[in-house]
């Protein structure tokens, strides 16, 4: 059982601002004039298909590679100019960036010592991310999900105001995904800024407040996840859908016949539909909100002709950049 993190005065988030950000590798543009803002106190999903440019963007944000143009700032400054970077931003870009022979606890202790974080914080975090029982085991023996949790603990060592996680749900089982969801939500309610990348919208659908969707390095859509659902619609089944549809239409509602006995009505007010049916003396067999399938929508957005994934067959990475090396 894990306990909730203790709020601290440094927890208040900071704004992330990406402006005109561009990265070219040779003549291949991995990130192309990208602009968006990530607000504190919210969980933001950074979404796009494989090769869309998410990791490249995050690497620029964390000062690991240099932009070809534009800027990426946290609290108004590029990463390299932050005074206490570990207290401002914590990140987990890859789940495997640790010494496989070291125990989980030692991995965190080494990082903590380098940043003058007390050892007590290490044990607190091991507990918090739910791997305290495996803290003495070599990290090389950890499952993918345990590595993700260890990476998350490392990111949180300095109690940062901003948390940046690259595909944190990878390798987590459904219970782990549910845990991660609650964990991130809790951190955001403390006021932290949380940016989470994923290539699967349905994986983060219930976790995020806002989305930034990119394809081929360019912005496709941005805003609260609720706006992706579009207008709310009600699905209704009755014996005489034509009569009910006509009455609702006269009432100013948009009605679409969807089957022999069913209609879809653009409205958030199910009672209005029920009351109309009652007035007409029609039985209702089903009346429920019909939500658009976000995964379908994501696919449509990112596979529109102008956004179609050009990554397959695109330039392969030329170098493997290590943290600290700036390309
Ligand atoms: N060092 C590099 N040299 C050349 N091309 C690169 C380099 N790094 C990334 N790319 C290319 O840039 C594009 C974007 O890659 P990136 O890893 O940012 O995508 P992603 O959205 O994170 O994808 P995924 O979900 O698969 O991790 C890809 O076509 C990739 O091959």
mmCIF file with all atom_site columns, C-alpha atoms in Angstrom, residues 16 27 63 80 82 85 92 108 168 170 176 179 215 248 280 290 320:
data_model
loop_
_atom_site.group_PDB
_atom_site.id
_atom_site.type_symbol
_atom_site.label_atom_id
_atom_site.label_alt_id
_atom_site.label_comp_id
_atom_site.label_asym_id
_atom_site.label_entity_id
_atom_site.label_seq_id
_atom_site.pdbx_PDB_ins_code
_atom_site.Cartn_x
_atom_site.Cartn_y
_atom_site.Cartn_z
_atom_site.occupancy
_atom_site.B_iso_or_equiv
_atom_site.pdbx_formal_charge
_atom_site.auth_seq_id
_atom_site.auth_comp_id
_atom_site.auth_asym_id
_atom_site.auth_atom_id
_atom_site.pdbx_PDB_model_num
ATOM 1  C CA . UNK A 1 16  ? 6.032   25.020 -19.956 1.00 0.00 ? 16  UNK A CA 1
ATOM 2  C CA . UNK A 1 27  ? 17.133  17.642 -44.175 1.00 0.00 ? 27  UNK A CA 1
ATOM 3  C CA . UNK A 1 63  ? 18.287  20.610 -22.836 1.00 0.00 ? 63  UNK A CA 1
ATOM 4  C CA . UNK A 1 80  ? 20.128  25.071 -19.096 1.00 0.00 ? 80  UNK A CA 1
ATOM 5  C CA . UNK A 1 82  ? 17.375  26.987 -14.444 1.00 0.00 ? 82  UNK A CA 1
ATOM 6  C CA . UNK A 1 85  ? 16.959  22.216 -12.199 1.00 0.00 ? 85  UNK A CA 1
ATOM 7  C CA . UNK A 1 92  ? 11.790  10.040 -16.969 1.00 0.00 ? 92  UNK A CA 1
ATOM 8  C CA . UNK A 1 108 ? 18.263  6.430  -6.208  1.00 0.00 ? 108 UNK A CA 1
ATOM 9  C CA . UNK A 1 168 ? 5.181   6.178  -18.500 1.00 0.00 ? 168 UNK A CA 1
ATOM 10 C CA . UNK A 1 170 ? 4.629   1.382  -21.163 1.00 0.00 ? 170 UNK A CA 1
ATOM 11 C CA . UNK A 1 176 ? -0.229  -0.280 -12.623 1.00 0.00 ? 176 UNK A CA 1
ATOM 12 C CA . UNK A 1 179 ? -2.146  3.381  -9.926  1.00 0.00 ? 179 UNK A CA 1
ATOM 13 C CA . UNK A 1 215 ? 1.818   14.343 -36.140 1.00 0.00 ? 215 UNK A CA 1
ATOM 14 C CA . UNK A 1 248 ? -37.499 16.693 -31.427 1.00 0.00 ? 248 UNK A CA 1
ATOM 15 C CA . UNK A 1 280 ? -46.220 11.421 -27.588 1.00 0.00 ? 280 UNK A CA 1
ATOM 16 C CA . UNK A 1 290 ? -23.350 8.279  -26.897 1.00 0.00 ? 290 UNK A CA 1
ATOM 17 C CA . UNK A 1 320 ? 22.182  7.885  -29.741 1.00 0.00 ? 320 UNK A CA 1
#
